Structures are given as C-alpha cells and as structure tokens.
C-alpha cells in the first residue's frame, strides 16, 4: 500500500490512484539515494487539487529532485527543521532564469481566459527553487497549467479578481 501524506484527502480518487501508481513504481529507486528518507503520496502545494510525490530528504543531503516524475509533480520536504539546519536559499541566478521564462510566456498566459497575472515566486513544493506563478480568478475557467515551463516549476495561485483602488 502507498504511504499517504497530509493533504491527500483533498485529492479525487482518480488523482490519488494516479499518484499512488507512480509512487509504487518510483519509491524504491528514489530511496536508493541516502538523502531520501521517504516517498509518499500527497497533494501539491503549488497546484491545489493536484497530487504530488512527497519526497522527504535529510537536511544533510543535497539532492536534485526533478519537478515532475512520470507526469506527477514532486514536493520536497526536508527532515531538518532545526535552527542548526542549513537555510534553503534561491540564488539570484535561479530568480533571473525564472524571470526570463516568465517573460517569454507572459503574453501567452495573459491572453488566456481566467488568467489575471504572471509572476515569479518561491515554489511551495520545493522552497529551494523559484516558480513561475500564474494567478487565476477563483471559479473562472482557465487552461490547464503545466507543472513546468521551460524547466521551471509553475505555481497556480487562485484568488479574487485583482482590483485597482
């Protein structure tokens, strides 16, 4: 049976099964890396309602986790949450790259129904990486948002329509 993570109850049965299938196929190979302490089924924090492989890593490890494995988003969680743990930091180079990707796709996304903004943020699924943030109007239809754009994670942020005062 698949190990379940917090937030999984918010997923549809189909989405949970989709993530469980990848978790069962990929957990053992991922666990071969000593920095990986567990691989479980959970919910993406960058894309509400979408499942994710929750990959827990030890603070001592420096593992490069892909944003997507077999079509499933990944969410990286570190074991070390103490003051002694090294701080995760996104470099200016990472932000600049994400900004270039955002600029390359901004007009395309801004022309889509329901999309009201595009920006750069820190990924909630992996705080060591930036994400292209796509702001959509809550309850409005919008096109599917891919997990990555040009190799940069995406973050889907749903909210009320922007208003100028």
mmCIF file of C-alpha atoms in Angstrom:
data_model
loop_
_atom_site.group_PDB
_atom_site.id
_atom_site.type_symbol
_atom_site.label_atom_id
_atom_site.label_comp_id
_atom_site.label_asym_id
_atom_site.label_seq_id
_atom_site.Cartn_x
_atom_site.Cartn_y
_atom_site.Cartn_z
ATOM 1 C CA UNK A 1 0.000 0.000 0.000
ATOM 2 C CA UNK A 2 1.144 3.514 -0.733
ATOM 3 C CA UNK A 3 2.219 5.762 2.110
ATOM 4 C CA UNK A 4 -0.097 8.772 2.329
ATOM 5 C CA UNK A 5 0.911 12.315 3.248
ATOM 6 C CA UNK A 6 -1.052 15.247 4.635
ATOM 7 C CA UNK A 7 -3.400 16.887 2.165
ATOM 8 C CA UNK A 8 -4.108 13.676 0.270
ATOM 9 C CA UNK A 9 -7.749 13.703 1.446
ATOM 10 C CA UNK A 10 -8.368 16.743 -0.767
ATOM 11 C CA UNK A 11 -7.482 14.742 -3.898
ATOM 12 C CA UNK A 12 -10.019 12.973 -6.091
ATOM 13 C CA UNK A 13 -9.919 9.171 -6.054
ATOM 14 C CA UNK A 14 -8.592 9.181 -9.636
ATOM 15 C CA UNK A 15 -5.821 11.669 -8.801
ATOM 16 C CA UNK A 16 -4.805 9.718 -5.676
ATOM 17 C CA UNK A 17 -4.637 6.480 -7.704
ATOM 18 C CA UNK A 18 -2.578 8.195 -10.408
ATOM 19 C CA UNK A 19 -0.015 9.371 -7.833
ATOM 20 C CA UNK A 20 -0.035 6.027 -5.982
ATOM 21 C CA UNK A 21 0.864 4.191 -9.207
ATOM 22 C CA UNK A 22 3.931 6.390 -9.729
ATOM 23 C CA UNK A 23 4.841 6.221 -6.027
ATOM 24 C CA UNK A 24 4.791 2.413 -6.157
ATOM 25 C CA UNK A 25 6.909 2.364 -9.327
ATOM 26 C CA UNK A 26 9.445 5.024 -8.258
ATOM 27 C CA UNK A 27 9.765 4.915 -4.453
ATOM 28 C CA UNK A 28 12.372 2.144 -4.347
ATOM 29 C CA UNK A 29 14.716 3.714 -6.936
ATOM 30 C CA UNK A 30 14.373 7.140 -5.263
ATOM 31 C CA UNK A 31 15.128 5.602 -1.851
ATOM 32 C CA UNK A 32 18.485 4.372 -3.226
ATOM 33 C CA UNK A 33 19.726 7.931 -2.652
ATOM 34 C CA UNK A 34 20.772 8.098 1.014
ATOM 35 C CA UNK A 35 19.432 11.661 1.287
ATOM 36 C CA UNK A 36 15.875 10.432 0.578
ATOM 37 C CA UNK A 37 14.162 9.245 3.763
ATOM 38 C CA UNK A 38 10.660 8.581 2.359
ATOM 39 C CA UNK A 39 8.467 8.870 -0.723
ATOM 40 C CA UNK A 40 4.747 9.260 -0.085
ATOM 41 C CA UNK A 41 1.540 10.285 -1.814
ATOM 42 C CA UNK A 42 0.391 13.816 -1.106
ATOM 43 C CA UNK A 43 -1.069 16.979 -2.537
ATOM 44 C CA UNK A 44 0.878 19.608 -4.442
ATOM 45 C CA UNK A 45 1.106 22.962 -2.691
ATOM 46 C CA UNK A 46 1.886 24.716 -5.992
ATOM 47 C CA UNK A 47 -1.207 23.326 -7.743
ATOM 48 C CA UNK A 48 -4.253 22.803 -5.483
ATOM 49 C CA UNK A 49 -6.186 19.638 -6.249
ATOM 50 C CA UNK A 50 -3.238 18.039 -7.996
ATOM 51 C CA UNK A 51 -1.348 15.142 -6.454
ATOM 52 C CA UNK A 52 2.368 15.041 -5.765
ATOM 53 C CA UNK A 53 5.083 12.606 -4.805
ATOM 54 C CA UNK A 54 6.187 13.915 -1.414
ATOM 55 C CA UNK A 55 9.926 13.259 -1.240
ATOM 56 C CA UNK A 56 11.332 13.716 2.246
ATOM 57 C CA UNK A 57 15.075 14.365 2.326
ATOM 58 C CA UNK A 58 17.527 14.609 5.189
ATOM 59 C CA UNK A 59 18.995 18.044 5.881
ATOM 60 C CA UNK A 60 22.488 16.666 5.296
ATOM 61 C CA UNK A 61 21.715 15.573 1.752
ATOM 62 C CA UNK A 62 21.957 17.720 -1.344
ATOM 63 C CA UNK A 63 19.664 16.004 -3.825
ATOM 64 C CA UNK A 64 18.362 17.431 -7.071
ATOM 65 C CA UNK A 65 14.698 16.378 -7.271
ATOM 66 C CA UNK A 66 13.019 16.829 -10.655
ATOM 67 C CA UNK A 67 9.851 18.963 -10.658
ATOM 68 C CA UNK A 68 7.927 16.125 -12.320
ATOM 69 C CA UNK A 69 8.369 12.346 -12.274
ATOM 70 C CA UNK A 70 6.267 10.340 -14.747
ATOM 71 C CA UNK A 71 3.824 13.227 -15.124
ATOM 72 C CA UNK A 72 3.402 13.726 -11.354
ATOM 73 C CA UNK A 73 4.575 16.886 -9.563
ATOM 74 C CA UNK A 74 7.113 16.418 -6.779
ATOM 75 C CA UNK A 75 7.055 18.132 -3.398
ATOM 76 C CA UNK A 76 10.323 18.227 -1.454
ATOM 77 C CA UNK A 77 10.208 18.247 2.340
ATOM 78 C CA UNK A 78 13.345 18.363 4.482
ATOM 79 C CA UNK A 79 13.660 16.385 7.721
ATOM 80 C CA UNK A 80 15.885 19.002 9.320
ATOM 81 C CA UNK A 81 13.697 21.856 10.542
ATOM 82 C CA UNK A 82 16.040 22.993 13.305
ATOM 83 C CA UNK A 83 17.964 26.244 13.704
ATOM 84 C CA UNK A 84 21.156 24.280 13.038
ATOM 85 C CA UNK A 85 19.877 23.160 9.633
ATOM 86 C CA UNK A 86 21.295 24.996 6.630
ATOM 87 C CA UNK A 87 18.895 27.618 5.231
ATOM 88 C CA UNK A 88 17.470 26.882 1.827
ATOM 89 C CA UNK A 89 18.186 29.747 -0.500
ATOM 90 C CA UNK A 90 17.298 30.517 -4.065
ATOM 91 C CA UNK A 91 20.137 32.196 -5.926
ATOM 92 C CA UNK A 92 19.814 35.364 -7.983
ATOM 93 C CA UNK A 93 20.741 33.228 -10.995
ATOM 94 C CA UNK A 94 17.703 30.982 -10.269
ATOM 95 C CA UNK A 95 15.416 34.021 -9.992
ATOM 96 C CA UNK A 96 16.837 35.537 -13.190
ATOM 97 C CA UNK A 97 16.250 32.290 -15.098
ATOM 98 C CA UNK A 98 12.663 32.047 -13.797
ATOM 99 C CA UNK A 99 12.124 35.703 -14.745
ATOM 100 C CA UNK A 100 13.299 35.024 -18.311
ATOM 101 C CA UNK A 101 10.890 32.079 -18.559
ATOM 102 C CA UNK A 102 8.071 34.202 -17.132
ATOM 103 C CA UNK A 103 8.770 36.993 -19.625
ATOM 104 C CA UNK A 104 8.876 34.513 -22.509
ATOM 105 C CA UNK A 105 5.407 33.179 -21.608
ATOM 106 C CA UNK A 106 3.664 36.204 -20.015
ATOM 107 C CA UNK A 107 1.798 37.407 -23.134
ATOM 108 C CA UNK A 108 0.673 33.861 -23.947
ATOM 109 C CA UNK A 109 -0.711 33.305 -20.422
ATOM 110 C CA UNK A 110 -2.210 36.782 -20.052
ATOM 111 C CA UNK A 111 -4.260 36.163 -23.203
ATOM 112 C CA UNK A 112 -5.887 33.086 -21.613
ATOM 113 C CA UNK A 113 -9.381 33.199 -20.120
ATOM 114 C CA UNK A 114 -9.325 33.365 -16.310
ATOM 115 C CA UNK A 115 -5.630 34.311 -16.036
ATOM 116 C CA UNK A 116 -5.048 37.700 -14.420
ATOM 117 C CA UNK A 117 -1.343 37.772 -13.749
ATOM 118 C CA UNK A 118 2.029 36.073 -14.170
ATOM 119 C CA UNK A 119 4.996 36.488 -11.842
ATOM 120 C CA UNK A 120 7.917 34.774 -10.133
ATOM 121 C CA UNK A 121 7.615 33.229 -6.668
ATOM 122 C CA UNK A 122 9.306 30.656 -4.462
ATOM 123 C CA UNK A 123 7.879 27.201 -5.147
ATOM 124 C CA UNK A 124 5.771 25.856 -2.273
ATOM 125 C CA UNK A 125 6.539 22.326 -3.493
ATOM 126 C CA UNK A 126 10.303 22.939 -3.337
ATOM 127 C CA UNK A 127 11.417 26.105 -1.491
ATOM 128 C CA UNK A 128 14.911 25.663 -2.984
ATOM 129 C CA UNK A 129 13.525 26.591 -6.415
ATOM 130 C CA UNK A 130 11.706 29.534 -7.944
ATOM 131 C CA UNK A 131 8.424 29.062 -9.781
ATOM 132 C CA UNK A 132 6.537 30.917 -12.471
ATOM 133 C CA UNK A 133 3.385 31.995 -10.624
ATOM 134 C CA UNK A 134 0.185 32.043 -12.663
ATOM 135 C CA UNK A 135 -2.630 33.973 -10.989
ATOM 136 C CA UNK A 136 -6.157 32.877 -11.921
ATOM 137 C CA UNK A 137 -9.577 34.188 -10.941
ATOM 138 C CA UNK A 138 -11.267 31.864 -8.419
ATOM 139 C CA UNK A 139 -14.161 29.975 -10.035
ATOM 140 C CA UNK A 140 -13.201 31.038 -13.553
ATOM 141 C CA UNK A 141 -12.409 28.519 -16.264
ATOM 142 C CA UNK A 142 -8.761 28.555 -17.349
ATOM 143 C CA UNK A 143 -6.499 26.305 -19.388
ATOM 144 C CA UNK A 144 -4.571 23.541 -17.622
ATOM 145 C CA UNK A 145 -1.367 24.827 -16.057
ATOM 146 C CA UNK A 146 1.662 22.630 -16.768
ATOM 147 C CA UNK A 147 3.905 21.582 -13.865
ATOM 148 C CA UNK A 148 6.902 23.188 -15.578
ATOM 149 C CA UNK A 149 7.543 25.869 -18.180
ATOM 150 C CA UNK A 150 10.922 25.613 -19.902
ATOM 151 C CA UNK A 151 12.317 23.637 -16.958
ATOM 152 C CA UNK A 152 10.997 25.991 -14.233
ATOM 153 C CA UNK A 153 8.285 24.845 -11.806
ATOM 154 C CA UNK A 154 4.920 26.565 -12.017
ATOM 155 C CA UNK A 155 2.717 27.682 -9.170
ATOM 156 C CA UNK A 156 -1.016 28.109 -9.612
ATOM 157 C CA UNK A 157 -2.485 30.845 -7.395
ATOM 158 C CA UNK A 158 -6.258 31.195 -7.327
ATOM 159 C CA UNK A 159 -7.870 34.303 -5.884
ATOM 160 C CA UNK A 160 -10.363 37.085 -6.260
ATOM 161 C CA UNK A 161 -10.216 39.290 -9.338
ATOM 162 C CA UNK A 162 -7.490 41.943 -8.988
ATOM 163 C CA UNK A 163 -8.895 45.401 -8.344
ATOM 164 C CA UNK A 164 -7.214 48.790 -8.570
ATOM 165 C CA UNK A 165 -8.157 51.379 -5.931
#
